[in-house]
PDB file of C-alpha atoms in Angstrom:
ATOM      1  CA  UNK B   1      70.591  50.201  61.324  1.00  0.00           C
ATOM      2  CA  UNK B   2      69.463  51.439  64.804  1.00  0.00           C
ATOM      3  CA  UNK B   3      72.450  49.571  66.364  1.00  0.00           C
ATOM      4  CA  UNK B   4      74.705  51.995  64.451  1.00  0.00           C
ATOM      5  CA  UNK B   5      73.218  55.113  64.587  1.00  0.00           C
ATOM      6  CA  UNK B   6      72.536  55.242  68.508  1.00  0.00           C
ATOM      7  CA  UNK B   7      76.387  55.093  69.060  1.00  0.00           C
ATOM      8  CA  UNK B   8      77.454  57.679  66.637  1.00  0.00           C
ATOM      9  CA  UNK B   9      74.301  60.079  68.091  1.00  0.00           C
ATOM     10  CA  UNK B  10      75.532  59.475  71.438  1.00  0.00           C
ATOM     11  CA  UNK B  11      79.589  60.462  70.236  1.00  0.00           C
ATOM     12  CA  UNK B  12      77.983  63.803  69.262  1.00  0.00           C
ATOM     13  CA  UNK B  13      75.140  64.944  72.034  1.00  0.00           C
ATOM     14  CA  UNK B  14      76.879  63.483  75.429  1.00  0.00           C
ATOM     15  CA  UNK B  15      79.928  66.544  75.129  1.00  0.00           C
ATOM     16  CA  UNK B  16      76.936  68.999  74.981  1.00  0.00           C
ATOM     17  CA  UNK B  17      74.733  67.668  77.931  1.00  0.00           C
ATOM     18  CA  UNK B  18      78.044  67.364  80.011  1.00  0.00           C
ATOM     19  CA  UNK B  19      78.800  71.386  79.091  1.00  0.00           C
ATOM     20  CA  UNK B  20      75.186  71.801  80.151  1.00  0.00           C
ATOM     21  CA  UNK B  21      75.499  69.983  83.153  1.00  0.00           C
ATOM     22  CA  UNK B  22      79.020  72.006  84.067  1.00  0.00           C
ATOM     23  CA  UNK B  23      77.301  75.284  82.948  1.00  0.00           C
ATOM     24  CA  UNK B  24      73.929  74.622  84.858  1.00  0.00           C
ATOM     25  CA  UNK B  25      75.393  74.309  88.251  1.00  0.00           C
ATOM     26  CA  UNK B  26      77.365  76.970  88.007  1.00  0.00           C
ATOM     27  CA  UNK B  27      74.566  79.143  87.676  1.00  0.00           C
ATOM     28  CA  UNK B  28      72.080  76.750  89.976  1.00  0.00           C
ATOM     29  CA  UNK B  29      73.971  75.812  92.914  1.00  0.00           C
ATOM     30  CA  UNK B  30      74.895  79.527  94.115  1.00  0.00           C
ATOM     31  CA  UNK B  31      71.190  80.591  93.377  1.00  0.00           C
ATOM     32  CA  UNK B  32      69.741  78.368  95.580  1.00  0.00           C
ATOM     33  CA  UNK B  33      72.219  78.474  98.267  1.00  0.00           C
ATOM     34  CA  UNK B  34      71.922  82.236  98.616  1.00  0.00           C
ATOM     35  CA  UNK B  35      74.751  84.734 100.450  1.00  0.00           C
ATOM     36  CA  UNK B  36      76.982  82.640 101.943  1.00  0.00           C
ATOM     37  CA  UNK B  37      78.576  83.749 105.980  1.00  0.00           C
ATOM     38  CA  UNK B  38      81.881  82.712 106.440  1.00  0.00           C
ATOM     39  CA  UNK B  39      81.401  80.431 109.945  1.00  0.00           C
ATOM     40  CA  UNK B  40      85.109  79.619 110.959  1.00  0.00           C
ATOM     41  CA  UNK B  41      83.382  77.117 114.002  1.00  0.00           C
ATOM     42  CA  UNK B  42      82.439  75.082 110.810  1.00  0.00           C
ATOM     43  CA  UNK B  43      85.912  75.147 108.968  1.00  0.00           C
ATOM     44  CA  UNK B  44      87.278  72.369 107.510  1.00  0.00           C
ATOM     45  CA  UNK B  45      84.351  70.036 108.338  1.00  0.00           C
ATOM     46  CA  UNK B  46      84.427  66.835 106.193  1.00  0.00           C
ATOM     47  CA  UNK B  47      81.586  65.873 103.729  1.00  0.00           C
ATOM     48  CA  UNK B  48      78.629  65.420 105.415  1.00  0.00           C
ATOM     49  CA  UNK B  49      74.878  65.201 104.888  1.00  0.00           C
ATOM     50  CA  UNK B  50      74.664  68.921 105.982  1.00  0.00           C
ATOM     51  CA  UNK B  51      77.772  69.779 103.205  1.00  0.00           C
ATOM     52  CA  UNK B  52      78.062  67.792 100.793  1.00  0.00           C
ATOM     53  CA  UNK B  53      81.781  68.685 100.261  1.00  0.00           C
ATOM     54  CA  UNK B  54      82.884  69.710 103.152  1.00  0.00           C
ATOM     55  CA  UNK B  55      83.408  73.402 104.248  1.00  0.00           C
ATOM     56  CA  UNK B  56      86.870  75.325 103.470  1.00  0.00           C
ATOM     57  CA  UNK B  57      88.670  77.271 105.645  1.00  0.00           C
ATOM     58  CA  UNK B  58      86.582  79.991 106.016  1.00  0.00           C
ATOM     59  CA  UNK B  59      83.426  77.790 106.564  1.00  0.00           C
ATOM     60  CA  UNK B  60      82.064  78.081 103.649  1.00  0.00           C
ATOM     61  CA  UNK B  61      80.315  75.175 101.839  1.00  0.00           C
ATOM     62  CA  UNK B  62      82.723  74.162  99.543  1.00  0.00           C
ATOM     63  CA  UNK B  63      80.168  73.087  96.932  1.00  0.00           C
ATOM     64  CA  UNK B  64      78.909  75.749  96.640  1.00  0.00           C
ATOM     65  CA  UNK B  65      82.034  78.282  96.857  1.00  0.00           C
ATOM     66  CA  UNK B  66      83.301  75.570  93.888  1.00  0.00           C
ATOM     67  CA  UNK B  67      80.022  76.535  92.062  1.00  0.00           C
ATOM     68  CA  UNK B  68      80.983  79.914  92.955  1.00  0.00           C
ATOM     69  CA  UNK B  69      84.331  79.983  91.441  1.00  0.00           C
ATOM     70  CA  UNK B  70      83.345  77.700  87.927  1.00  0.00           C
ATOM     71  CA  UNK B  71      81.482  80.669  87.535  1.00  0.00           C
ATOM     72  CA  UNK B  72      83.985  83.118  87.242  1.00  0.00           C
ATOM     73  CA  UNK B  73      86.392  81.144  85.675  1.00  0.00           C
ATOM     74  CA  UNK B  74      83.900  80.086  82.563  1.00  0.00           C
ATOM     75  CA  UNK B  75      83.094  83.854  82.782  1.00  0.00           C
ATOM     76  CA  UNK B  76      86.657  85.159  82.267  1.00  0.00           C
ATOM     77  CA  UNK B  77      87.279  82.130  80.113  1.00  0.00           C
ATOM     78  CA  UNK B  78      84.417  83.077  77.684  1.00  0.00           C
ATOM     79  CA  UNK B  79      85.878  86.628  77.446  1.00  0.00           C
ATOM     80  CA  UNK B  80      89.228  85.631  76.921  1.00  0.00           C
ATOM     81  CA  UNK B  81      87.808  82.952  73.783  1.00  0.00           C
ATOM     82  CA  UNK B  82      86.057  85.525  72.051  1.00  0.00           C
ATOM     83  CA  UNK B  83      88.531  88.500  72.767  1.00  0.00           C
ATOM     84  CA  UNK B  84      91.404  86.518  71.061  1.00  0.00           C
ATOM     85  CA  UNK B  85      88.683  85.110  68.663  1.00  0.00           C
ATOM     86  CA  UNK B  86      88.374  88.323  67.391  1.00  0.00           C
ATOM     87  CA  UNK B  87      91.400  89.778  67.236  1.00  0.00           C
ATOM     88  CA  UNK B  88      92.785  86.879  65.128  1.00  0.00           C
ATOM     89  CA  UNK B  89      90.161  87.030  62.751  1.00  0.00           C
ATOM     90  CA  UNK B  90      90.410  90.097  62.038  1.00  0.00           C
ATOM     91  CA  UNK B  91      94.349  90.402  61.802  1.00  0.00           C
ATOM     92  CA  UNK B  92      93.707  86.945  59.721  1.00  0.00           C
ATOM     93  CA  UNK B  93      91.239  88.936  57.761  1.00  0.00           C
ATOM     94  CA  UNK B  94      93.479  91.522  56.625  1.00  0.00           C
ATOM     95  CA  UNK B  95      96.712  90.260  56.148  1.00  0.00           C
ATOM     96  CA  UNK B  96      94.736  87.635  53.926  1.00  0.00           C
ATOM     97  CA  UNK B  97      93.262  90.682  51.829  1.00  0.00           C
ATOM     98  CA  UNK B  98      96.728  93.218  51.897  1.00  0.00           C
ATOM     99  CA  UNK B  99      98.350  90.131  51.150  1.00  0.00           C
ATOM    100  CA  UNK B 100     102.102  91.604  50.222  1.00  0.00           C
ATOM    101  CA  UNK B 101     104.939  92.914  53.179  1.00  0.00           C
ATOM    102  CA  UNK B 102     101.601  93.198  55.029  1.00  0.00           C
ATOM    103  CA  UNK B 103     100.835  89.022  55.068  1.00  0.00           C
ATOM    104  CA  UNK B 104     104.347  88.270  55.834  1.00  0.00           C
ATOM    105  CA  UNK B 105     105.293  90.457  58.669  1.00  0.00           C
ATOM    106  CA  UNK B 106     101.803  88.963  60.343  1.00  0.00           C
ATOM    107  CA  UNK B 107     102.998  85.845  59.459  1.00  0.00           C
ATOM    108  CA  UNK B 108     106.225  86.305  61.260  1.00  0.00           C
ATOM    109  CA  UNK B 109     104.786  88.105  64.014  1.00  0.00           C
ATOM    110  CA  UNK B 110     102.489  85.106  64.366  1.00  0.00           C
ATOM    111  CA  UNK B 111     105.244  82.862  64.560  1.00  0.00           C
ATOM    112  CA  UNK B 112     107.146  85.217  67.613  1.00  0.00           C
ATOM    113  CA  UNK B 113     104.389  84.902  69.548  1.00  0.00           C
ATOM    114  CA  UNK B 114     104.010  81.184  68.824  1.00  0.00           C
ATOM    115  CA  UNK B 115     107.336  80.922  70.232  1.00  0.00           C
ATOM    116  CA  UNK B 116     106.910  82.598  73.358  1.00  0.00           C
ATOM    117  CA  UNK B 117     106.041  80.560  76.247  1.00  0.00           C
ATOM    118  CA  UNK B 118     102.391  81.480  76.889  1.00  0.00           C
ATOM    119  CA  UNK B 119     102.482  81.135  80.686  1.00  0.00           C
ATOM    120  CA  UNK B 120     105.372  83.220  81.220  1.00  0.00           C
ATOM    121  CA  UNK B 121     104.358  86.101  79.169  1.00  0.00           C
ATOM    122  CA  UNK B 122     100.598  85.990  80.481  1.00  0.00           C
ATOM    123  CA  UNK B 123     102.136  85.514  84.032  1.00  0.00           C
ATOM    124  CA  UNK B 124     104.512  88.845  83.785  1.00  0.00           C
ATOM    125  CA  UNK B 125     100.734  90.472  81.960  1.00  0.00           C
ATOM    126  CA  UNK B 126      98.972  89.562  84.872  1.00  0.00           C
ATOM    127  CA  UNK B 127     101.435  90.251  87.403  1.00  0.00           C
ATOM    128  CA  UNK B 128     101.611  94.122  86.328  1.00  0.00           C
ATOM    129  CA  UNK B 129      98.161  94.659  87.311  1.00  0.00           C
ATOM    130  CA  UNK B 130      97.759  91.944  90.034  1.00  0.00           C
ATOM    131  CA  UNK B 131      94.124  90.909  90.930  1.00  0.00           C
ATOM    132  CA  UNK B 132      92.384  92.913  88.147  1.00  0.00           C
ATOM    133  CA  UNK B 133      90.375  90.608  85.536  1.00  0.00           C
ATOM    134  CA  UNK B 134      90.757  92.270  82.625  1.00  0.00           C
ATOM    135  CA  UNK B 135      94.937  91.715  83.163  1.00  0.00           C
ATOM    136  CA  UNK B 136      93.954  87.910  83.271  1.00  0.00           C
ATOM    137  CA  UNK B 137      91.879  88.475  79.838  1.00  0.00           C
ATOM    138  CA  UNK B 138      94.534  90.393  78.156  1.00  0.00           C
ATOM    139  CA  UNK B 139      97.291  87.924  79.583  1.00  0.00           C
ATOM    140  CA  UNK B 140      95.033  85.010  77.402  1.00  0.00           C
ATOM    141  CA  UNK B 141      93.953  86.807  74.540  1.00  0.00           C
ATOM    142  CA  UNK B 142      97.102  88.424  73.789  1.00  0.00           C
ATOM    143  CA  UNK B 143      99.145  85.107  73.615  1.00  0.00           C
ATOM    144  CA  UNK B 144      96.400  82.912  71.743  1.00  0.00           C
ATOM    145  CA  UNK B 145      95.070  84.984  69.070  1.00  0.00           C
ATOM    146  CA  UNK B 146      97.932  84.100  66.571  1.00  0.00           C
ATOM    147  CA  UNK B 147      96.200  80.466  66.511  1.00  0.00           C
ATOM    148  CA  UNK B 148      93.205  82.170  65.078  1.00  0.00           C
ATOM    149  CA  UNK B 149      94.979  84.334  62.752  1.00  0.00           C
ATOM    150  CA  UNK B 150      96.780  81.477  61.346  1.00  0.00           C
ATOM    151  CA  UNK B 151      93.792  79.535  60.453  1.00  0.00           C
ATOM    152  CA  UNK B 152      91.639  82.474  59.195  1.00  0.00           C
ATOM    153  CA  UNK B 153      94.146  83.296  56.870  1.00  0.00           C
ATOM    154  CA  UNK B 154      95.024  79.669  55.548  1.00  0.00           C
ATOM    155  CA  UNK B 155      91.119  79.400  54.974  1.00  0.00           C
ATOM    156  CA  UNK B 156      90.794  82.973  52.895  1.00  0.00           C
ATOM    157  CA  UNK B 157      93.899  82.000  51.152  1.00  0.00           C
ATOM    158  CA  UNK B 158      91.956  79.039  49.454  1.00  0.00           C
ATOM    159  CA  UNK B 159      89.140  81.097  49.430  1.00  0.00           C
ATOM    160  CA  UNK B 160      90.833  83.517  47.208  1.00  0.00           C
ATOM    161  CA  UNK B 161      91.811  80.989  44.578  1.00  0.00           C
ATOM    162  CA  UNK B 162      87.919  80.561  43.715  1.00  0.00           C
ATOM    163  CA  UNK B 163      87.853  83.617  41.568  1.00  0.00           C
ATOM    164  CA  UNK B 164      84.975  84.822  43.144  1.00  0.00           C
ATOM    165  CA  UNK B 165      86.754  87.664  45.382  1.00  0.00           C
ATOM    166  CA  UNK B 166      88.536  88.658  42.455  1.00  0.00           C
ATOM    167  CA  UNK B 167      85.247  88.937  40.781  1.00  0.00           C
ATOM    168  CA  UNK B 168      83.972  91.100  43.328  1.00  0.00           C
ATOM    169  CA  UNK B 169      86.664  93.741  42.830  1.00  0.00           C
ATOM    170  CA  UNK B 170      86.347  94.270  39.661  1.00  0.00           C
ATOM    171  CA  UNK B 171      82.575  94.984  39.965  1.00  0.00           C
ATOM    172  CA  UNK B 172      83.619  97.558  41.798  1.00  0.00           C
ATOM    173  CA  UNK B 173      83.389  96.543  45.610  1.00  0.00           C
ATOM    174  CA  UNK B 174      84.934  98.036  48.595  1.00  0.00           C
ATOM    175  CA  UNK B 175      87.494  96.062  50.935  1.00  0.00           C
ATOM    176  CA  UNK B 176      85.655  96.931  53.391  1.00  0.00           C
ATOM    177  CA  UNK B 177      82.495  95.140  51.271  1.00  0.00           C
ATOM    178  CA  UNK B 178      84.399  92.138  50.534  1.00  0.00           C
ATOM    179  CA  UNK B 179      85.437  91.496  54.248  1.00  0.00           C
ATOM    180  CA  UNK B 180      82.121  91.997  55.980  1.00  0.00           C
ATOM    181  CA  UNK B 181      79.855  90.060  52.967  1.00  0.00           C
ATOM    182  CA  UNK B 182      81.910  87.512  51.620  1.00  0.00           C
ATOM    183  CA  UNK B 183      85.494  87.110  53.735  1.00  0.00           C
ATOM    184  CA  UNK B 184      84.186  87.120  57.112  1.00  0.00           C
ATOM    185  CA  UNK B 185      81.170  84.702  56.647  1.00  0.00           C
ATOM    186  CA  UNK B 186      83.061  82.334  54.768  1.00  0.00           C
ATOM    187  CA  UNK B 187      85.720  81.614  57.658  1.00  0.00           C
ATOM    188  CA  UNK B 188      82.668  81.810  60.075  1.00  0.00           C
ATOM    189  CA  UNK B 189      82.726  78.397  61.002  1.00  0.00           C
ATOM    190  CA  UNK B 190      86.540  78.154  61.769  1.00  0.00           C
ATOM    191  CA  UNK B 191      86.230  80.752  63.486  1.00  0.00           C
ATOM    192  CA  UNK B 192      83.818  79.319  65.852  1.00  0.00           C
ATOM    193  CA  UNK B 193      85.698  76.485  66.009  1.00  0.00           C
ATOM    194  CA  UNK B 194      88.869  78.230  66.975  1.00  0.00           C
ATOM    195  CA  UNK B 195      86.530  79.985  69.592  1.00  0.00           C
ATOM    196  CA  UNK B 196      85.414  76.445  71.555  1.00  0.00           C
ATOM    197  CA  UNK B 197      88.759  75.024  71.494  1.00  0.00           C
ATOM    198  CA  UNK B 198      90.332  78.281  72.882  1.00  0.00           C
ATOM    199  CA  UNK B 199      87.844  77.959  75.705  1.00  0.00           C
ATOM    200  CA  UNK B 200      89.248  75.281  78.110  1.00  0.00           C
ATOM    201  CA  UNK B 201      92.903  76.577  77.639  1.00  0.00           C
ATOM    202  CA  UNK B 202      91.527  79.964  79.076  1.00  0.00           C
ATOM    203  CA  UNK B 203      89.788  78.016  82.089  1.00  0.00           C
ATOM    204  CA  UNK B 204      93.728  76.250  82.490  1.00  0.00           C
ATOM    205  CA  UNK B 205      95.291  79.511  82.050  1.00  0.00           C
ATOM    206  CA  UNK B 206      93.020  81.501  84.262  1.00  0.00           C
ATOM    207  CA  UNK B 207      93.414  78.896  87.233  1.00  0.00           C
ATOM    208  CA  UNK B 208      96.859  78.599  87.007  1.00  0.00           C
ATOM    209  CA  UNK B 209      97.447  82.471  86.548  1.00  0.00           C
ATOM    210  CA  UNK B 210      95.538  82.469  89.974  1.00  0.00           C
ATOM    211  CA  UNK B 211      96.912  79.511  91.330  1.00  0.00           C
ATOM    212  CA  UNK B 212     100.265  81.401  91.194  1.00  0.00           C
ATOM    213  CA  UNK B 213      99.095  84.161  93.152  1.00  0.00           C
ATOM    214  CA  UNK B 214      99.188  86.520  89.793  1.00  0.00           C
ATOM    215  CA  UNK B 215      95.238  86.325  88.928  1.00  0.00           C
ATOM    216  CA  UNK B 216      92.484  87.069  91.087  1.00  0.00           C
ATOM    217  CA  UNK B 217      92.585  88.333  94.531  1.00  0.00           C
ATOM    218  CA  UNK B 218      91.765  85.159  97.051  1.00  0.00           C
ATOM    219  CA  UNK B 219      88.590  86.821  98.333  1.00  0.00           C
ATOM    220  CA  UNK B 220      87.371  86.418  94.660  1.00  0.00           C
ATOM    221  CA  UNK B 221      86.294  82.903  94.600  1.00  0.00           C
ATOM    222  CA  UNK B 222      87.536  81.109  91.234  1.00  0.00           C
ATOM    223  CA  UNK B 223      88.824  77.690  90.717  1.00  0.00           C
ATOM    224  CA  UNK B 224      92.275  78.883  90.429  1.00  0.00           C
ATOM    225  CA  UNK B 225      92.082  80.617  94.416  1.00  0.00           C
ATOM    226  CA  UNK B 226      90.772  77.611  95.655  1.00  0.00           C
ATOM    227  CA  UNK B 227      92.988  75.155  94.445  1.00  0.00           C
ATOM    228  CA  UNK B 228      95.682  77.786  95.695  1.00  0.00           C
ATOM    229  CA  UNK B 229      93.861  77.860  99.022  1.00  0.00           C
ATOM    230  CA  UNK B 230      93.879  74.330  99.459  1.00  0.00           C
ATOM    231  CA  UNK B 231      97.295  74.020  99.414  1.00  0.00           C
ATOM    232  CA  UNK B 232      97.769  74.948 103.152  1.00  0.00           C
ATOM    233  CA  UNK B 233      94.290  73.386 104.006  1.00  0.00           C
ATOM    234  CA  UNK B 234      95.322  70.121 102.637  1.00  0.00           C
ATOM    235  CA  UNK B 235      98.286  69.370 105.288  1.00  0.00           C
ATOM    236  CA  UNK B 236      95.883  69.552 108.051  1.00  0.00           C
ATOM    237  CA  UNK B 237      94.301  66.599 106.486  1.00  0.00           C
ATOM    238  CA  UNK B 238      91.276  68.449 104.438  1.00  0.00           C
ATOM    239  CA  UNK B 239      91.846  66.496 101.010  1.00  0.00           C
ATOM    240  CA  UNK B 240      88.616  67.686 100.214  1.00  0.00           C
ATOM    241  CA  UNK B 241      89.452  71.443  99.894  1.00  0.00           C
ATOM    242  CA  UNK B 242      91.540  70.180  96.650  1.00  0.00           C
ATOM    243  CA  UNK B 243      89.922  67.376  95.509  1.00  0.00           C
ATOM    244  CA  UNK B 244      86.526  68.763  94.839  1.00  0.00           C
ATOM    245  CA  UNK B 245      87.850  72.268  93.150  1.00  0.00           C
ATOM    246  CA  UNK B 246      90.202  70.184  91.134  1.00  0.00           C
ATOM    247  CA  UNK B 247      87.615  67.851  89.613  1.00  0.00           C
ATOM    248  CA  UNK B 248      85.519  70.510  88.750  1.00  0.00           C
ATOM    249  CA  UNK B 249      88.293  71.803  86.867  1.00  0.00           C
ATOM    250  CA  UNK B 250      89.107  68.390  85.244  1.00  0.00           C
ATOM    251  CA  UNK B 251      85.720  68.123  84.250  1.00  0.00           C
ATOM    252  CA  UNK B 252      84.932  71.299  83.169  1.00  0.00           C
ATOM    253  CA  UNK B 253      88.283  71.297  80.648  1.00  0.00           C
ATOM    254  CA  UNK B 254      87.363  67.485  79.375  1.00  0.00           C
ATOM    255  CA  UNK B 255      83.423  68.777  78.691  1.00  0.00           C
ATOM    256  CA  UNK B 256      84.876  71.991  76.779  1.00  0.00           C
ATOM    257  CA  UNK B 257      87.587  70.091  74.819  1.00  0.00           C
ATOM    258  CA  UNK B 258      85.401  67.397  73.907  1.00  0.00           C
ATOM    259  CA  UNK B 259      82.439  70.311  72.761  1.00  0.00           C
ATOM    260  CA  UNK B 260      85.174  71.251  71.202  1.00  0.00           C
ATOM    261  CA  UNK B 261      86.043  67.965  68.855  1.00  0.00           C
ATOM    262  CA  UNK B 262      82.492  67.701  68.068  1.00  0.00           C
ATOM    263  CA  UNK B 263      82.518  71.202  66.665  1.00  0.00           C
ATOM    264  CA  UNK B 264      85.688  71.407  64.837  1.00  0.00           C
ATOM    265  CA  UNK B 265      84.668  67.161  62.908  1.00  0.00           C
ATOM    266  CA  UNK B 266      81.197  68.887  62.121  1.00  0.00           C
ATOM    267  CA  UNK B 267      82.687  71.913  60.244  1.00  0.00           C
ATOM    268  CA  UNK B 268      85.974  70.001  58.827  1.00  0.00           C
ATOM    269  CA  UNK B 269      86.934  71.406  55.386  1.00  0.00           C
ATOM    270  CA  UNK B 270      86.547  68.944  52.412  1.00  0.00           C
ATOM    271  CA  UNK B 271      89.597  66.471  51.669  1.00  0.00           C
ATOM    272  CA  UNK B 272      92.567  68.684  49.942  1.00  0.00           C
ATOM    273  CA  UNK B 273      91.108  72.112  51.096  1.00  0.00           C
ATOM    274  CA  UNK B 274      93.308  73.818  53.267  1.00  0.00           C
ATOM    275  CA  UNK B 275      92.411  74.544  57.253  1.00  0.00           C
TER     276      UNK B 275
END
């Protein structure tokens, strides 16, 4: 029996220690190391027992500038998840309870925006107000709410058949009533889910927004200005400058999506209900 359940306890807990371990040194590493001074007699130094990863251009250690910049991108990317969270679920939330003209227009409008490509449209967002975070978080909420929408509304629309919200009008409640006490709660937990998987396409979308030169300013350390910084540093023969931002990117995305999985199994509707 033990030989079984170790391996499926493992499948669950090791996305949540690797978050953790992404979030934790975000926070840690910059902590400790204090206000950094750029030194340019140190730039470009190789990993070494004094830096770990090297120093950047500037002369700053590039662990902890990478530290640095995780931090504002899970910042930004946390904003942007619940942001778009929200405004699905609660377009979701009434077009579901309108139902009507209402529920279809959202339902087409939902599948316009599906169509656009997101990077385009949250590039030209971000480019009109170039270097300003909240463009970046409107640029990723505004194209990956409809996601949200779609599901909160498929889930309400089985909810409905129950009987029970039907019940609940004709005792007299409010819409208003029925959306915060029974609607809301009851597509909670898709919600949520919709929230973890949106996070590591906002970390993706926020690096490459400033990757591109439309996100963040490059004084405003991120992993998206680093990896675009690199690209000059790494003809000189500093591989490091890109390597190190770019697996803390890679691992950051894999420990969100696979958070993710484990959240989205563990609140999986019931065979035939729909998500």
């Amino acid at each position: 029996m033990s030989t079984i359940v170790r391996p499926a306890r493992l499948r669950v807990t090791w996305p949540w220690w690797m978050l953790g371990a992404v979030v934790v040194a975000a926070v840690v590493i910059p902590l400790f190391a204090g206000t950094q001074v750029a030194d340019f007699s140190a730039a470009l130094r190789p990993p070494s027992a004094e830096h770990l990863a090297g120093t950047d251009h500037s002369g700053y250690d590039l662990l902890v500038r990478t530290a640095e910049g995780l931090r504002v991108s899970l910042t930004i990317a946390a904003v942007c998840a619940v942001a778009a969270t929200a405004l699905g679920l609660a377009i979701g939330v009434s077009a579901a309870m309108i139902g009507g003209w209402l529920d279809a227009l959202v339902m087409r409008l939902v599948d316009g925006v599906n169509a656009l490509p997101h990077l385009v449209v949250g590039i030209v967002i971000a480019a009109m107000w170039r270097g300003a975070p909240l463009a970046i978080i409107a640029s990723i909420a505004l194209t990956h709410w409809p996601a949200v929408a779609r599901v909160v509304r498929a889930e309400l629309l089985a909810v409905a058949e129950a009987g029970w919200v039907d019940s609940a009008r004709l005792a007299g409640a409010s819409r208003w009533f029925i959306a915060t006490r029974h609607l809301i709660p009851a597509v909670s937990g898709q919600a949520l889910v919709a929230m973890v998987v949106l996070l590591p396409h906002a970390v993706w979308h926020e690096s490459t927004l400033s990757f591109l030169g439309v996100g963040l300013s490059p004084d405003r350390a991120s992993l998206g200005t680093l990896l675009s910084e690199a690209r000059g540093d790494i003809l000189t023969g500093a591989w490091w400058t890109l390597v190190v931002p770019a697996a803390a990117l890679i691992v950051t995305a894999l420990a969100f999506a696979a958070a993710g999985t484990v959240v989205r199994d563990r609140h999986r509707p019931p065979t035939g209900q729909v998500w």
